[in-house]
Every structure is written in structure tokens, then in C-alpha cells.
Short mmCIF file of C-alpha atoms in Angstrom, two decimals:
data_model
loop_
_atom_site.label_atom_id
_atom_site.label_comp_id
_atom_site.label_asym_id
_atom_site.label_seq_id
_atom_site.Cartn_x
_atom_site.Cartn_y
_atom_site.Cartn_z
CA GLU A 287 0.00 0.00 0.00
CA VAL A 288 1.29 3.41 -1.00
CA GLN A 289 1.83 5.67 2.02
CA LEU A 290 2.93 9.29 2.07
CA VAL A 291 3.34 10.86 5.51
CA GLU A 292 4.09 14.57 5.78
CA SER A 293 5.61 16.24 8.82
CA GLY A 294 7.28 19.49 9.80
CA GLY A 295 4.35 21.87 9.71
CA GLY A 296 3.63 24.36 12.45
CA LEU A 297 3.27 28.00 13.37
CA VAL A 298 5.90 30.41 12.06
CA GLN A 299 6.18 34.18 11.91
CA PRO A 300 6.20 36.05 8.61
CA GLY A 301 9.69 35.98 7.15
CA GLY A 302 10.51 32.73 8.90
CA SER A 303 11.44 29.31 7.56
CA LEU A 304 10.19 25.75 7.80
CA ARG A 305 11.25 22.46 6.30
CA LEU A 306 8.59 19.93 5.44
CA SER A 307 9.31 16.24 5.02
CA CYS A 308 7.35 13.46 3.37
CA ALA A 309 8.18 9.83 4.15
CA ALA A 310 7.21 7.49 1.34
CA SER A 311 6.60 3.75 1.49
CA GLY A 312 4.82 1.01 -0.40
CA PHE A 313 6.35 1.85 -3.78
CA THR A 314 9.74 2.40 -5.42
CA PHE A 315 10.16 6.03 -4.39
CA SER A 316 13.31 6.55 -6.48
CA SER A 317 11.37 5.82 -9.68
CA TYR A 318 8.71 8.49 -9.21
CA TRP A 319 8.62 12.22 -9.80
CA MET A 320 6.95 13.90 -6.83
CA HIS A 321 4.93 17.07 -6.21
CA TRP A 322 3.98 19.37 -3.38
CA VAL A 323 0.45 20.76 -3.47
CA ARG A 324 -1.10 23.09 -0.91
CA ARG A 325 -4.60 24.11 0.04
CA GLY A 326 -5.22 27.35 1.88
CA PRO A 327 -8.16 27.81 4.26
CA GLY A 328 -11.37 27.92 2.28
CA LYS A 329 -9.50 27.73 -0.99
CA GLY A 330 -8.87 25.19 -3.72
CA PRO A 331 -5.66 23.22 -4.16
CA VAL A 332 -2.61 24.97 -5.58
CA TRP A 333 0.28 23.15 -7.19
CA VAL A 334 3.56 24.25 -5.60
CA SER A 335 6.48 22.31 -7.02
CA ARG A 336 7.70 19.15 -8.74
CA ILE A 337 10.96 17.22 -8.70
CA ASN A 338 12.13 14.46 -11.02
CA SER A 339 13.11 11.02 -9.79
CA TYR A 340 16.83 11.84 -9.60
CA GLY A 341 16.41 15.21 -7.96
CA SER A 342 18.17 16.91 -10.87
CA SER A 343 15.18 18.80 -12.28
CA THR A 344 12.77 20.98 -10.34
CA ILE A 345 10.04 23.45 -11.20
CA TYR A 346 7.99 25.85 -9.09
CA ALA A 347 4.82 27.86 -9.13
CA ASP A 348 5.47 31.57 -9.64
CA SER A 349 4.10 32.31 -6.18
CA VAL A 350 6.90 30.38 -4.44
CA LYS A 351 9.77 30.68 -6.91
CA GLY A 352 12.93 31.87 -5.22
CA ARG A 353 11.58 31.19 -1.73
CA PHE A 354 10.86 27.45 -1.70
CA THR A 355 13.19 24.58 -2.58
CA ILE A 356 12.07 21.03 -3.29
CA SER A 357 14.54 18.19 -2.81
CA ARG A 358 14.65 14.47 -2.13
CA ASP A 359 16.77 11.76 -0.57
CA ASN A 360 16.10 8.51 -2.41
CA ALA A 361 18.19 6.54 0.08
CA LYS A 362 15.80 7.66 2.82
CA ASN A 363 12.64 7.55 0.66
CA THR A 364 11.94 11.11 1.70
CA LEU A 365 10.78 14.25 -0.09
CA TYR A 366 11.45 17.72 1.31
CA LEU A 367 10.21 21.26 0.91
CA GLN A 368 12.38 24.02 2.34
CA MET A 369 10.25 27.14 2.75
CA ASN A 370 11.97 30.48 3.36
CA SER A 371 10.69 34.05 3.57
CA LEU A 372 7.28 32.75 4.51
CA ARG A 373 4.29 35.02 4.03
CA VAL A 374 0.84 35.01 5.58
CA ASP A 375 -0.64 33.78 2.29
CA ASP A 376 1.56 30.67 2.45
CA THR A 377 -0.72 29.44 5.23
CA ALA A 378 -2.10 26.12 4.03
CA VAL A 379 -2.16 22.38 4.39
CA TYR A 380 0.76 21.05 2.37
CA TYR A 381 0.40 17.70 0.63
CA CYS A 382 3.04 15.41 -0.74
CA VAL A 383 1.74 13.86 -3.99
CA ARG A 384 3.04 11.09 -6.21
CA ARG A 385 3.87 11.74 -9.86
CA ASP A 386 0.47 11.02 -11.45
CA PHE A 387 -1.48 12.70 -8.62
CA ASP A 388 -2.90 9.27 -7.75
CA SER A 389 -1.62 9.15 -4.18
CA TRP A 390 -1.70 11.96 -1.62
CA GLY A 391 -0.49 12.23 1.93
CA GLN A 392 -2.74 13.40 4.75
CA GLY A 393 -1.11 16.83 4.71
CA THR A 394 0.71 18.98 7.24
CA LEU A 395 -0.56 22.38 8.33
CA VAL A 396 1.64 25.43 7.97
CA THR A 397 0.41 28.59 9.65
CA VAL A 398 2.22 31.85 9.02
CA SER A 399 1.15 34.47 11.51
CA SER A 400 2.57 37.04 13.87
CA GLN B 3 1.18 32.05 -14.94
CA ALA B 4 -1.90 30.71 -16.68
CA VAL B 5 -5.34 30.93 -15.14
CA VAL B 6 -7.63 27.91 -15.28
CA THR B 7 -11.35 28.61 -15.06
CA GLN B 8 -14.22 26.37 -14.00
CA GLU B 9 -17.90 26.98 -13.33
CA PRO B 10 -18.18 28.05 -9.66
CA SER B 11 -21.24 25.93 -9.04
CA LEU B 12 -23.57 23.53 -10.80
CA THR B 13 -26.65 21.58 -9.77
CA VAL B 14 -27.77 18.22 -11.09
CA SER B 15 -30.79 16.09 -10.29
CA PRO B 16 -30.28 12.56 -9.00
CA GLY B 17 -29.89 10.32 -12.04
CA GLY B 18 -29.23 13.28 -14.27
CA THR B 19 -26.26 14.25 -16.42
CA VAL B 20 -24.01 17.26 -15.95
CA THR B 21 -20.90 18.54 -17.71
CA LEU B 22 -18.19 20.42 -15.84
CA THR B 23 -15.71 22.35 -17.95
CA CYS B 24 -12.16 23.64 -17.58
CA ALA B 25 -10.80 26.52 -19.66
CA SER B 26 -7.30 27.92 -20.03
CA SER B 27 -6.41 31.60 -20.25
CA THR B 28 -3.70 30.77 -22.79
CA GLY B 29 -6.06 29.33 -25.40
CA PRO B 30 -7.78 26.04 -26.18
CA VAL B 31 -7.20 23.14 -23.83
CA THR B 32 -5.57 20.27 -25.69
CA SER B 33 -4.37 16.79 -24.88
CA GLY B 34 -0.95 18.39 -24.38
CA HIS B 35 -2.27 19.92 -21.15
CA TYR B 36 -2.82 16.38 -19.84
CA PRO B 37 -6.09 17.35 -18.11
CA TYR B 38 -6.80 15.83 -14.74
CA TRP B 39 -10.02 15.88 -12.77
CA PHE B 40 -10.27 15.53 -8.99
CA GLN B 41 -13.10 15.14 -6.53
CA GLN B 42 -12.71 16.61 -3.08
CA LYS B 43 -15.00 16.19 -0.10
CA PRO B 44 -14.69 18.16 3.15
CA GLY B 45 -11.75 17.18 5.30
CA GLN B 46 -10.24 14.90 2.67
CA ALA B 47 -7.40 15.16 0.20
CA PRO B 48 -8.43 15.34 -3.46
CA THR B 49 -9.06 12.06 -5.23
CA ALA B 50 -8.05 11.79 -8.87
CA LEU B 51 -10.90 10.66 -11.10
CA ILE B 52 -9.55 11.27 -14.61
CA TYR B 53 -6.05 11.66 -16.00
CA ASP B 54 -4.69 12.56 -19.44
CA THR B 55 -8.05 13.88 -20.65
CA GLY B 56 -10.16 10.75 -20.48
CA ASN B 57 -8.39 7.93 -18.67
CA LYS B 58 -9.94 6.51 -15.51
CA HIS B 59 -8.33 5.07 -12.43
CA SER B 60 -9.42 1.69 -11.15
CA TRP B 61 -11.44 3.41 -8.44
CA THR B 62 -13.23 5.87 -10.73
CA PRO B 63 -16.97 5.13 -10.94
CA ALA B 64 -18.05 4.31 -14.49
CA ARG B 65 -20.52 7.22 -14.48
CA PHE B 66 -17.61 9.69 -14.71
CA SER B 67 -15.89 10.34 -18.03
CA GLY B 68 -13.52 12.96 -19.40
CA SER B 69 -13.04 14.54 -22.82
CA LEU B 70 -12.21 17.71 -24.73
CA LEU B 71 -15.21 19.80 -25.77
CA GLY B 72 -15.17 23.10 -27.58
CA GLY B 73 -11.63 24.01 -26.58
CA LYS B 74 -12.11 23.03 -22.96
CA ALA B 75 -11.54 19.94 -20.87
CA ALA B 76 -14.78 18.40 -19.71
CA LEU B 77 -15.86 16.05 -16.95
CA ILE B 78 -19.18 14.38 -17.68
CA LEU B 79 -21.19 12.81 -14.92
CA SER B 80 -23.99 10.55 -16.20
CA GLY B 81 -26.44 9.22 -13.67
CA ALA B 82 -25.55 11.46 -10.73
CA GLN B 83 -25.71 9.94 -7.27
CA PRO B 84 -26.12 11.77 -3.94
CA GLU B 85 -22.56 10.81 -3.01
CA ASP B 86 -21.27 12.75 -6.03
CA GLU B 87 -22.00 16.03 -4.27
CA ALA B 88 -18.52 17.50 -3.82
CA GLU B 89 -16.01 20.02 -5.13
CA TYR B 90 -14.42 19.14 -8.46
CA TYR B 91 -11.09 20.52 -9.62
CA CYS B 92 -9.34 20.29 -12.94
CA LEU B 93 -5.58 20.44 -13.33
CA LEU B 94 -3.64 21.38 -16.45
CA SER B 95 0.03 21.07 -17.34
CA TYR B 96 1.96 23.99 -18.82
CA THR B 97 5.36 22.67 -19.96
CA GLY B 98 6.11 21.00 -16.66
CA ALA B 99 4.31 23.37 -14.32
CA TRP B 100 0.76 22.63 -13.25
CA VAL B 101 -2.21 24.86 -12.52
CA PHE B 102 -5.42 23.92 -10.76
CA GLY B 103 -8.75 25.42 -11.65
CA GLY B 104 -10.77 27.27 -9.05
CA GLY B 105 -13.16 24.38 -8.61
CA THR B 106 -16.83 23.63 -9.22
CA LYS B 107 -19.15 22.95 -6.32
CA LEU B 108 -21.54 20.29 -7.56
CA THR B 109 -24.86 19.93 -5.80
CA VAL B 110 -27.03 16.87 -6.36
CA LEU B 111 -30.57 17.98 -5.69
#
């Protein structure tokens, strides 16, 4: 069974940083491109970033470009999202999602507030 | 970045048929946008129903189908059931980046 378990969310002040992790199991993690998707309160989902299976190619939504960095450790079956210069409008549940959007984690809540 | 537009809300009668659409600000939606459709219910992560325009997952009820219609991606629900009441989101690819639509709240009434 495919499992994606996010962690690392929490409350942070504007301008602060957080690092999210996603532990993957039940499939060959190193073979799959992965995404981060977020959903703000009362809003629809927003695609954030994608990384290829090797970690050598990444792409970001304009809203996070230059502030967020996606990475992975295939030896640890773990996906990461380093979030810097956080803004109030980054407040959301962040989901780790497998390549074809067929498997989603339960999400981790990031709240940016003073 | 592109904007993807969906109907904000639609209503369908039980057993009826409804078409949800997904438009792109950059022009006609094509198979090259690899349209996806998701269903989301309160408190749950989105569930993918359709991928690559019209392909279904093993868990997708047969009453859902996807296609391209009039320059838009379309999700057709034939024989609506009460449990189909939910938010529906489309997702389009733009040369590697992805953009979700704003969602359609579907009421079965």
C-alpha cells in the first residue's frame, strides 16, 4: 500500500522558515517524480512544485519561486520542501503527492502568523 | 502564470447528467495539457478521477468520463448519485508546471 506521511508543519512568523518532510513507502520512491500541493483555508488546491526522480530537475509555481526549494533523498525515501521568507498567504495544508497525482499524503498544516 | 477557469457551481438532479468544464487563459485546452479531474470532499485530500483527458483510475466510478469539448476539458457525470455532491477541480500542465482550476461545487438535488 502506498503511504505518504508529511511532517514538519507548524506556526511560524512572517519571514521565517520551515522544512517539510514526506516519508514514502509502499512503492519504489526513487522511480517516481513527486509534487507538493497546498490548500489554503477555504481555498482550492494549488500546485507548488515538482521534482524528477533523480532530484536533478525541479520546477515551481510563480508564487513560491525563489523562496521554496524542493529536494529528495532517495536513500531515505523522503521528499522535502524548504520554505523560506514565509508570508501570511503561504498558510495552508501542504500535501506530498506522487507523480500522477494518484496518491496523496494526509497533509501537514503550515500557519504563518505574527 | 496561466489561469484555469471552472464553473463556480452547478446543480444536477439525481440520475441526471451534468458537464463540468475547464478553460485555459492561454487558449484552447488540448491533450498536451494532460487534463486531470479531482473530486474533493470536506476534510479529505483530493481524489483523482480522470487523467490525461479521459483515462480513468481503477477506483473511478463508471458514471464519470472525461473529454475535450469546444476548446475546454470536460468532466461528464452521467447518472448522478447523492454521493457525487462535492467540489471538483481540474488540473492542467503547462510545460512541466501545473495549474489547478478554481473548482466547481456540484450539488445533487
